[in-house]
Coordinates of C-alpha atoms and ligand atoms in Angstrom, one line a residue:
X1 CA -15.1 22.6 14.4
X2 CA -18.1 20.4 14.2
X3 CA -18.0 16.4 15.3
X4 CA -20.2 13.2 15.2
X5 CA -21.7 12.2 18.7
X6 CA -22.6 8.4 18.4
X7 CA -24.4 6.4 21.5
X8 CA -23.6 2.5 20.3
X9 CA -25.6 -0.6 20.4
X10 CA -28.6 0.2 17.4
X11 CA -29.2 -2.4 15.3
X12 CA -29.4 -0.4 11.9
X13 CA -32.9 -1.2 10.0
X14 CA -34.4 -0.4 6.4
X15 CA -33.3 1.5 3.2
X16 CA -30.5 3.4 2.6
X17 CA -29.8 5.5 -0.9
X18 CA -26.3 5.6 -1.8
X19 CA -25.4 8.8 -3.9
X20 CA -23.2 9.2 -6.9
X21 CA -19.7 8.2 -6.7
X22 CA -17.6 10.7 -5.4
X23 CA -14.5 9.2 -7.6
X24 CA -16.7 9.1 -10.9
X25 CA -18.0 12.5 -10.6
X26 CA -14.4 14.4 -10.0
X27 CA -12.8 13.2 -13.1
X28 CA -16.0 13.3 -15.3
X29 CA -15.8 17.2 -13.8
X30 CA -12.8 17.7 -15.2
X31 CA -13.3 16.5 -18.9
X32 CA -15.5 19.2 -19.1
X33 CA -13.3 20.9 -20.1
X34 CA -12.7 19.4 -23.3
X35 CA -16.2 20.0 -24.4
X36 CA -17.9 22.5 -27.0
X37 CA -21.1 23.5 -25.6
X38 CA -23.2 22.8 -22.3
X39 CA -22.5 19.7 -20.1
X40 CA -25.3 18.4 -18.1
X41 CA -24.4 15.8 -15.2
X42 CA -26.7 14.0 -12.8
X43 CA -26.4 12.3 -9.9
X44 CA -23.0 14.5 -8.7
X45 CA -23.1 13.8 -4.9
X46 CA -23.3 17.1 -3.2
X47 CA -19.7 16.7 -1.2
X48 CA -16.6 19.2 -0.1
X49 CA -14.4 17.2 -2.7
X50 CA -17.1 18.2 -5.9
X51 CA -17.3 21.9 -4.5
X52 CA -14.0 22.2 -4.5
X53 CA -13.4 20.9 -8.1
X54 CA -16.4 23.2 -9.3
X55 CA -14.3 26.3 -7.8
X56 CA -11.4 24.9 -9.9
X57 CA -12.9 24.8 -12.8
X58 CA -14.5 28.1 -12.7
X59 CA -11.1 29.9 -12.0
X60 CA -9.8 27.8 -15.3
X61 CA -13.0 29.6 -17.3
X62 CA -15.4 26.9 -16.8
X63 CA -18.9 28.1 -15.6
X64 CA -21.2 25.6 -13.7
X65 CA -24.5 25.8 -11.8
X66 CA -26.7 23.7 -10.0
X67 CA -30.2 23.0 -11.3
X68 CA -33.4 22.8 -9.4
X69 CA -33.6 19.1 -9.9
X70 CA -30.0 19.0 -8.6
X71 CA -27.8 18.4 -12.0
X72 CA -25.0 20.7 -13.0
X73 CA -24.6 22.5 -15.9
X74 CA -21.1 23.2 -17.3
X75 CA -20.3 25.1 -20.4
X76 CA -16.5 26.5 -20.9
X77 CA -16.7 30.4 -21.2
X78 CA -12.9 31.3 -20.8
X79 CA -9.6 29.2 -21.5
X80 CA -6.9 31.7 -20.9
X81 CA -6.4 30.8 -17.4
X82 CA -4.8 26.9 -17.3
X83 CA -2.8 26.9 -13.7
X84 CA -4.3 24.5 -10.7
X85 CA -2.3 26.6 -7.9
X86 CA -1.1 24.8 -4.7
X87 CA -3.6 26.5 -3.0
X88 CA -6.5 24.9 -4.6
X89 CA -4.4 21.2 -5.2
X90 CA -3.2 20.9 -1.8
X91 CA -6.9 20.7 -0.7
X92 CA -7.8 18.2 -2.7
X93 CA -5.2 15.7 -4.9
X94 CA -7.8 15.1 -8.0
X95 CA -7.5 18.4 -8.8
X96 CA -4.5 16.9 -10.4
X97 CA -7.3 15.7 -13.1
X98 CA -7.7 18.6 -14.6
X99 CA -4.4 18.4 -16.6
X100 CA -4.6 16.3 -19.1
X101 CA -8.2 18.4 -20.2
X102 CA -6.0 21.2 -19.9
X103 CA -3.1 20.0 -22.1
X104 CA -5.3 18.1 -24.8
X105 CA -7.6 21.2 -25.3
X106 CA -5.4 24.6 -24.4
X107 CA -2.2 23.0 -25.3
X108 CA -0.6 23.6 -21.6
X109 CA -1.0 22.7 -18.4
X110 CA 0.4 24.4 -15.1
X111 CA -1.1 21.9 -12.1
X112 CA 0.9 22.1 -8.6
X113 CA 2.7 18.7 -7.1
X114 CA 0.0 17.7 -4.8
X115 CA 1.8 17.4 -1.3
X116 CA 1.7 14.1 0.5
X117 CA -1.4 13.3 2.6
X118 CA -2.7 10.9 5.9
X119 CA -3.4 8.1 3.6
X120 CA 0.8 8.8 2.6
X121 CA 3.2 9.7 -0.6
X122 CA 0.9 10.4 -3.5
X123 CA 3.1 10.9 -6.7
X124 CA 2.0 11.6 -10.0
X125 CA 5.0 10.4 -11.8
X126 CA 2.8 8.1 -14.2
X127 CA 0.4 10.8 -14.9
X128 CA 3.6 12.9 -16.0
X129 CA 4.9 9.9 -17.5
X130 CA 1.9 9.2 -19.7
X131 CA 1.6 13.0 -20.8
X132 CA 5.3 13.1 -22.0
X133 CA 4.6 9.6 -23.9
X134 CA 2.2 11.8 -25.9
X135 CA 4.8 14.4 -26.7
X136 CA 4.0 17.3 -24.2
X137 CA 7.0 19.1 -22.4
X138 CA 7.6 18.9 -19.0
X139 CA 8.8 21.4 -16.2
X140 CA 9.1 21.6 -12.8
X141 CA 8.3 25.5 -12.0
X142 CA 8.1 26.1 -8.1
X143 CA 6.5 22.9 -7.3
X144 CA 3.8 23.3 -10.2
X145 CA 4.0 20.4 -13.6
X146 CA 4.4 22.8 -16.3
X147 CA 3.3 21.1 -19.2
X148 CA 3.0 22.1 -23.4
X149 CA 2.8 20.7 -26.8
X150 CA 1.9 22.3 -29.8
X151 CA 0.2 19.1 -31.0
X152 CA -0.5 15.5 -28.8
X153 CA 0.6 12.4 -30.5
X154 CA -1.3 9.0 -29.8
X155 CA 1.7 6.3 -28.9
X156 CA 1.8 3.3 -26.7
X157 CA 1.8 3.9 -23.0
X158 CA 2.7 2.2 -20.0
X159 CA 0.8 3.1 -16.5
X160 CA 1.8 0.3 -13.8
X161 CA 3.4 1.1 -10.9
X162 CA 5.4 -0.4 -7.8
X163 CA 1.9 -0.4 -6.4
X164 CA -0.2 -1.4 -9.7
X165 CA -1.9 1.0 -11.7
X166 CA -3.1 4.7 -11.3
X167 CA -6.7 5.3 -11.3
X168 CA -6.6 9.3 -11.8
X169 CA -3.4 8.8 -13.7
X170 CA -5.5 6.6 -16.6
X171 CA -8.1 9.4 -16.3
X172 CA -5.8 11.8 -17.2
X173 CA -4.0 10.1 -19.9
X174 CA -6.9 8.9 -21.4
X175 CA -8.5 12.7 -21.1
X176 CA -5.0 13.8 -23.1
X177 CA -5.5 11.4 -25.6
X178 CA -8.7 12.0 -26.7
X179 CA -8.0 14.7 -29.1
X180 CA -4.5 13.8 -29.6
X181 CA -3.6 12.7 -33.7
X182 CA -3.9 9.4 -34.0
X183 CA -4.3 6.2 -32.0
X184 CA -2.8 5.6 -28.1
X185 CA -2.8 2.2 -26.3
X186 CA -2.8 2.3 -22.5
X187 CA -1.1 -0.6 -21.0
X188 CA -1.3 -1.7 -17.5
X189 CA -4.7 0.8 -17.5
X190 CA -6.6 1.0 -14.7
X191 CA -10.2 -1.4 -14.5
X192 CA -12.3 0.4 -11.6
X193 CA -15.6 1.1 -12.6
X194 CA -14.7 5.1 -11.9
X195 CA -12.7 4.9 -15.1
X196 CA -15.1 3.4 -16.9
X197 CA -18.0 5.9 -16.2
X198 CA -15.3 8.8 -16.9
X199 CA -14.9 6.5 -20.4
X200 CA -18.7 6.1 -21.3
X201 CA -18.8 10.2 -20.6
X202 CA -15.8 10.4 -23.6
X203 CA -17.9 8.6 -25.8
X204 CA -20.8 9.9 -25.2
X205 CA -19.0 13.3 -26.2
X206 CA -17.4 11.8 -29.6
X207 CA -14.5 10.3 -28.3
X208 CA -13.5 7.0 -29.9
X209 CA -12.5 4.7 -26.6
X210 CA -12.3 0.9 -26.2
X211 CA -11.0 -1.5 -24.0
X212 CA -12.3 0.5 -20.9
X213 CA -12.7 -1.7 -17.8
X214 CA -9.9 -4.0 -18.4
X215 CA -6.0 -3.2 -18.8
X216 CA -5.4 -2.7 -22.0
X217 CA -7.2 1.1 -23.5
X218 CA -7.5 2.1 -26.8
X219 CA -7.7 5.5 -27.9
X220 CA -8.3 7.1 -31.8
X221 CA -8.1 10.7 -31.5
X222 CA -10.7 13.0 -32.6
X223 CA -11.1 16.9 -33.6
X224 CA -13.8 17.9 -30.9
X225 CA -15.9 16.8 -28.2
X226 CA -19.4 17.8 -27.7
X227 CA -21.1 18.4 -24.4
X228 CA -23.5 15.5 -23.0
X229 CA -26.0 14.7 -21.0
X230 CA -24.6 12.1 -18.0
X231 CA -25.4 10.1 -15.2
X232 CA -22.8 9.2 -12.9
X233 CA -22.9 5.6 -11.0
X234 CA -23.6 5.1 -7.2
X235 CA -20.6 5.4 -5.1
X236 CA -19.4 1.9 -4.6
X237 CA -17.5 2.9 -1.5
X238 CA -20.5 4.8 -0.2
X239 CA -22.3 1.3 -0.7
X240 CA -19.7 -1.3 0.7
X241 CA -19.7 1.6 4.0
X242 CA -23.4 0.8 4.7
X243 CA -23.0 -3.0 3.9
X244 CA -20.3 -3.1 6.8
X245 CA -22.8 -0.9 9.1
X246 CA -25.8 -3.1 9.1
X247 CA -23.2 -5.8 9.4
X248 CA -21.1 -4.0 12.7
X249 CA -24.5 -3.3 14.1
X250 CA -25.9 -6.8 13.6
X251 CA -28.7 -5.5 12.0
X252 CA -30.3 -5.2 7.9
X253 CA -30.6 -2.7 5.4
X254 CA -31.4 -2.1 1.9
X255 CA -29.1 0.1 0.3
X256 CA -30.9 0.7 -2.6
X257 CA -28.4 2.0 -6.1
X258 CA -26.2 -0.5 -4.9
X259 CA -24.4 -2.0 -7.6
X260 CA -23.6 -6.0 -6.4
X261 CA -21.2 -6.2 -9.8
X262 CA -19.5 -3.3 -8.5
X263 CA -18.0 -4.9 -5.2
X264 CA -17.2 -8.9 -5.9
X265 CA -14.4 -8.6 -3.6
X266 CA -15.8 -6.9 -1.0
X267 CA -19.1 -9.2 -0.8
X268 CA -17.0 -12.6 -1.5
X269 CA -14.9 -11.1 1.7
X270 CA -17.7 -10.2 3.3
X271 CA -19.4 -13.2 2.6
X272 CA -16.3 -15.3 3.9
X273 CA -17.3 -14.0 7.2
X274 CA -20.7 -15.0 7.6
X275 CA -22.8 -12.3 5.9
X276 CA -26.0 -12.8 3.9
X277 CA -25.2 -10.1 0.7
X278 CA -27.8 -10.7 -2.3
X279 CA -28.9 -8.3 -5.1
X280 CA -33.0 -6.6 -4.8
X281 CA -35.1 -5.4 -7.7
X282 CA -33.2 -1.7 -6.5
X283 CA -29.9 -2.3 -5.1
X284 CA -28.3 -4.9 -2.9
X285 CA -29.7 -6.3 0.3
X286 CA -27.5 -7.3 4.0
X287 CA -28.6 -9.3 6.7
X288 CA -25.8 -9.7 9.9
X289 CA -24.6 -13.1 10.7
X290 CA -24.6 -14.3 14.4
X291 CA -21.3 -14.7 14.6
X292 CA -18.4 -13.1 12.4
X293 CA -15.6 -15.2 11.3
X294 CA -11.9 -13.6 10.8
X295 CA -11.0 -13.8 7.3
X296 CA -7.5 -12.6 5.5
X297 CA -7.6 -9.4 3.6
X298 CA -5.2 -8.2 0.8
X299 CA -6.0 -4.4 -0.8
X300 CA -5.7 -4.7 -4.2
X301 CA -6.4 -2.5 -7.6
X302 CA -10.0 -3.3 -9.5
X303 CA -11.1 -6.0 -9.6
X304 CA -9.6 -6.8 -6.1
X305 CA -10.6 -5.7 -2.9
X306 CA -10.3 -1.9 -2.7
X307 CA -8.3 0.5 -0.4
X308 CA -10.8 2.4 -0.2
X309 CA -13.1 0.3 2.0
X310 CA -9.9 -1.1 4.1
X311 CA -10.5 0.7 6.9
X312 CA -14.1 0.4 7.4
X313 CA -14.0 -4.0 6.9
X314 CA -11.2 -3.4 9.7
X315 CA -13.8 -1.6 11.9
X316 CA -15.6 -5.2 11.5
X317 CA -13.3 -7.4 12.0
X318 CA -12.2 -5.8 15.6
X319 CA -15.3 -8.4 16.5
X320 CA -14.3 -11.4 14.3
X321 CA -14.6 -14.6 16.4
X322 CA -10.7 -15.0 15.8
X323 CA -7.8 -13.3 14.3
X324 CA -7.8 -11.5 11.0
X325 CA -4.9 -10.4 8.8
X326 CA -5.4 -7.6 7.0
X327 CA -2.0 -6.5 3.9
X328 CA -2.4 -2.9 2.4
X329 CA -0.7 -3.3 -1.1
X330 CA -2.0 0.0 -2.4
X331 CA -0.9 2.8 0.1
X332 CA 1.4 0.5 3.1
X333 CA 1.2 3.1 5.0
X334 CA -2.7 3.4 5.1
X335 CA -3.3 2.3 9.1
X336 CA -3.9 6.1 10.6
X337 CA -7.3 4.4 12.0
X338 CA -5.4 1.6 13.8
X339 CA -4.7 3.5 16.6
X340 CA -7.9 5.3 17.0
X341 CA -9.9 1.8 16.8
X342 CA -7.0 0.5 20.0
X343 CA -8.5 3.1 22.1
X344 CA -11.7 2.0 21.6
X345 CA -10.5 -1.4 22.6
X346 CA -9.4 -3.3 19.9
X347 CA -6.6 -5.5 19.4
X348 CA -5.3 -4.3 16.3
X349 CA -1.1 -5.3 16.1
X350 CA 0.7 -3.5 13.0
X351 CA 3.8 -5.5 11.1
X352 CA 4.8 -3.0 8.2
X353 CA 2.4 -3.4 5.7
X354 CA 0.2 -6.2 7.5
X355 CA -2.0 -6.3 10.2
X356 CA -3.1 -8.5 12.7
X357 CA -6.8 -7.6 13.9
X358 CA -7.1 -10.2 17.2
X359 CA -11.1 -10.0 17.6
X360 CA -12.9 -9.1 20.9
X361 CA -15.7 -8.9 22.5
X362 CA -16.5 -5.2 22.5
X363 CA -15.7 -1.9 21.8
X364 CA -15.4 1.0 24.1
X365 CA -16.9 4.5 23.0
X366 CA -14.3 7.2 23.4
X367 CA -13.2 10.5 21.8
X368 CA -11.3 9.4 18.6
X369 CA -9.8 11.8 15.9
X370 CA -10.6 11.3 12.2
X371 CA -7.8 11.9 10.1
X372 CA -8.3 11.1 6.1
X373 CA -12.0 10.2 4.5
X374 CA -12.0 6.5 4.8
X375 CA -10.6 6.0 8.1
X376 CA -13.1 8.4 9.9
X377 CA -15.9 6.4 8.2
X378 CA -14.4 3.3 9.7
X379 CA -14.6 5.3 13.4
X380 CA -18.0 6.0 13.0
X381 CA -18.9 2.5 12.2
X382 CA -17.2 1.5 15.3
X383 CA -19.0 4.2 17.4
X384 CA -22.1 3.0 15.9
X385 CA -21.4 -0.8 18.1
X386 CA -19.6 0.3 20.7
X387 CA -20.8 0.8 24.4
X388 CA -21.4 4.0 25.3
X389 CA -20.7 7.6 23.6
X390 CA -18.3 8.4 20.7
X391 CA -17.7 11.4 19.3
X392 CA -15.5 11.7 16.2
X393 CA -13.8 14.5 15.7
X394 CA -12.8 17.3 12.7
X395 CA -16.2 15.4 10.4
X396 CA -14.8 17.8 7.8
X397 CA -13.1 14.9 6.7
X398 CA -15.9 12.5 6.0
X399 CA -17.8 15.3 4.6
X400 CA -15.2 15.0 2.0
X401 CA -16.3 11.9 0.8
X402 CA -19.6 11.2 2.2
X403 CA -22.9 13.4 1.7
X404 CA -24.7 13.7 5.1
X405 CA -23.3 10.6 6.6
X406 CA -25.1 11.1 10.1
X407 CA -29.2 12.0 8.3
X408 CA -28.5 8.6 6.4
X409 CA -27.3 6.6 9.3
X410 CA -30.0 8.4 11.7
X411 CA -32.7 7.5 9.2
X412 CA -32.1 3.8 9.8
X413 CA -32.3 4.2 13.4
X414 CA -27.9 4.8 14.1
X415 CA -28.2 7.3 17.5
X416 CA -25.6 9.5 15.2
X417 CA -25.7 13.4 15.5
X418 CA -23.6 16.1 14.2
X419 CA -22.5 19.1 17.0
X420 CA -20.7 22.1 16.1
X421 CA -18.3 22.9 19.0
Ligands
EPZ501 C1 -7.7 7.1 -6.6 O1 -6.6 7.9 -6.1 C2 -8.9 7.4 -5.6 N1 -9.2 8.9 -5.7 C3 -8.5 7.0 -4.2 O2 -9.6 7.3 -3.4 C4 -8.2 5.5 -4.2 O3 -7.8 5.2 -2.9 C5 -7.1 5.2 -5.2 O4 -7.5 5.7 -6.5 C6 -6.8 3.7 -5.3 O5 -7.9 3.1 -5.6 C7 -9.9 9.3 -6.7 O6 -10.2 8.6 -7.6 C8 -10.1 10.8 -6.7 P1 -3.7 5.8 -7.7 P2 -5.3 8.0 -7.0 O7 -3.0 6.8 -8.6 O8 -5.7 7.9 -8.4 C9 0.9 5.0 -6.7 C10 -10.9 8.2 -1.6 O9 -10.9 7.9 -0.4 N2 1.1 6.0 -7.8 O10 -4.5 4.7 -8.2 O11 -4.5 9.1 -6.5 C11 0.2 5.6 -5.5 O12 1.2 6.2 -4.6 C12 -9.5 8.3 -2.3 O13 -11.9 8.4 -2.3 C13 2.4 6.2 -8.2 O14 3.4 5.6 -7.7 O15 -4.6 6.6 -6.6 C14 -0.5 4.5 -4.9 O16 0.4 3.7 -4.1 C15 -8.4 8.1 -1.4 N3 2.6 7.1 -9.2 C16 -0.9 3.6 -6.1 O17 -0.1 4.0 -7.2 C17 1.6 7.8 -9.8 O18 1.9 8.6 -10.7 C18 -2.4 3.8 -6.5 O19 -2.6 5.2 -6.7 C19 0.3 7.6 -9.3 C20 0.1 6.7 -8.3

């Protein structure tokens, strides 16, 4: 089982590159199944998450191999099989995002409930909810979504949620819609910038898509779509992680792909506590502040501040010159880092879906356990300020979400390496 050892106290200096966004490049995976001919993507980050969706596909017929210049190529050879088993799903929940592909283009779709996870409950009612609204039929065979229609219908759908929105659930609808008859409308539609890569993809393929990017989608069906060439964006959470290390570490990086327009929240945030954030000719420039103010933090879905980077901003505000409140709206029970950053010394106090982070002076290194992507990328930021050795244990986890975390980090001078036990 391999872990991160981390000696603390480097100030982090020069240029980072951010890779392709993990949360693009899944979905954008899965429409590739709806395409006649050869696929070929660039920029697909190199990450546990993407392998895994690659072994998906090719049990569901679709072939895919990486080029020398490190793009895929993707072309459907087989579409009998259309079942995502537990085996596969329970690995990794966007496998989920292979059934609306599956439903628009082979007419069924057998995907397994994905189980819950650390970050907590992750239904897919909407998803479901959406895929009926077209017309497909539904059943629950053990523990799979069974799901069939002859032919898709475009109608108006609803996708919000007790907690907002659904970002893989407006992939998949939108991916069931495309070559359904006639027009759908998405309501309540998810905005990130994920969906609207996935959306630019459709197009590019002969899909007819508008309204991307804001809450309100409009779909006109079409007969086919034809495989594209594509370039996935940067990985905004992979950008907002390196922001908050040169910030933790007091030090300045470039982190160059970094898209400024991609993280308003995070940088006004950010900003709120003293940081210097501005764009550069090739991505987005941070310089620490002396002091870190506490700031109040609420999760919420694109445009607002995202889940996603919850845990790492945390990490930060541990050394706020004051108290911070921090309210998870998206997953409430989201906090499995809380207790790992306490051991390292932090004051971190937890009231239901809030938090109260009471700033100190330092950080302890210790032996902390890493438990879902994000929060163990929050550990390691903490390790990288904290006196003394850290080691962050089962890194399978940010290997999920991260491509070779520690080179990056040790190429701006982080004393960060990886030890197989
Ligand atoms: C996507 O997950 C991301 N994953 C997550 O990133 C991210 O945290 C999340 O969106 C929120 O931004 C991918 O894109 C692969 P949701 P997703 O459906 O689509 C509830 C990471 O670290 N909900 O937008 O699964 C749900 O329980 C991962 O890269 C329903 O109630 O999230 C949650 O409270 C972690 N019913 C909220 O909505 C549904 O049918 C948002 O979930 C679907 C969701």
């Amino acid at each position: 089982m391999e872990y991160f050892e981390i000696s603390g106290g480097t100030r982090l200096k020069g240029t980072v590159k951010v890779s392709g966004a993990k949360n693009a490049a899944l979905p954008i995976l899965a429409a590739t199944i709806l395409c006649e001919g050869e696929t070929v993507l660039r920029n697909v980050p190199d990450l546990q998450d993407v392998r895994q969706m690659i072994t998906l596909l090719g049990r569901l017929g679709v072939t895919c191999e990486r080029l020398a210049d490190g793009a895929l190529r993707l072309r459907v050879e087989d579409e009998m099989n259309c079942h995502a088993d537990y085996e596969l799903v329970s690995k990794m929940r966007a496998s989920v995002c292979v059934m609306g592909p599956l439903l628009a283009k082979r007419k069924r779709s057998q995907v397994s409930l994905p189980g819950g996870c650390a970050i907590g409950d992750r239904p897919i009612n909407l998803h479901v909810q959406g895929m009926r609204g077209l017309g497909a039929d539904f059943e629950l065979v053990n523990g799979d979504i069974l799901l069939k229609a002859k032919k898709l219908k475009g109608s108006e759908l609803f996708l919000g949620g007790p907690f907002g929105s659904t970002v893989t659930g407006t992939a998949n609808v939108m991916m069931a819609a495309v070559l359904a008859e006639g027009r759908t409308v998405i309501e309540s539609a998810a905005c990130e910038p994920e969906v609207v890569d996935l959306a630019e993809f459709l197009n590019k393929c002969g899909a007819q898509i508008l309204g991307y990017g804001t809450p309100r989608i409009t779909i006109d069906g079409v007969a086919s779509l034809q495989g594209v060439e594509h370039t996935v964006i940067p990985d905004r959470i992979e950008t907002g992680t390196f922001i908050i290390a040169a910030a933790i570490t007091n030090g300045e990086l470039s982190v160059e792909q970094g898209r400024l327009e991609h993280l308003i929240a995070v940088v006004d945030r950010l900003r709120q506590m003293g940081l210097n954030i501005e764009r550069y000719e090739k991505g987005i420039v941070v310089s620490s502040a002396r002091r870190l103010e506490p700031i109040e933090l609420t999760t919420q879905p694109y445009p607002g501040f995202p889940t996603d980077l919850q845990a790492q901003v945390m990490a930060l505000l541990c050394l706020a010159d004051g108290n911070s409140v921090v309210t998870e709206k998206i997953f409430p029970d989201r906090f499995m880092h809380v207790a790992e950053l306490n051991r390292m010394g932090a004051h971190i106090r937890k009231e239901g879906p809030t938090v109260i982070v009471e700033g100190v002076k330092k950080l302890i290194g210790a032996p902390v356990m890493a438990s879902d992507l994000r929060a163990s990328a929050a550990l390691v930021l903490a390790g990288l300020i904290a006196k003394g050795h850290t080691t962050v244990h089962r890194a399978y986890h940010i290997d999920r979400g991260y491509e070779r975390i520690e080179e990056k980090l040790a190429s701006v001078g982080a004393d960060i390496r990886r030890v197989d036990k």
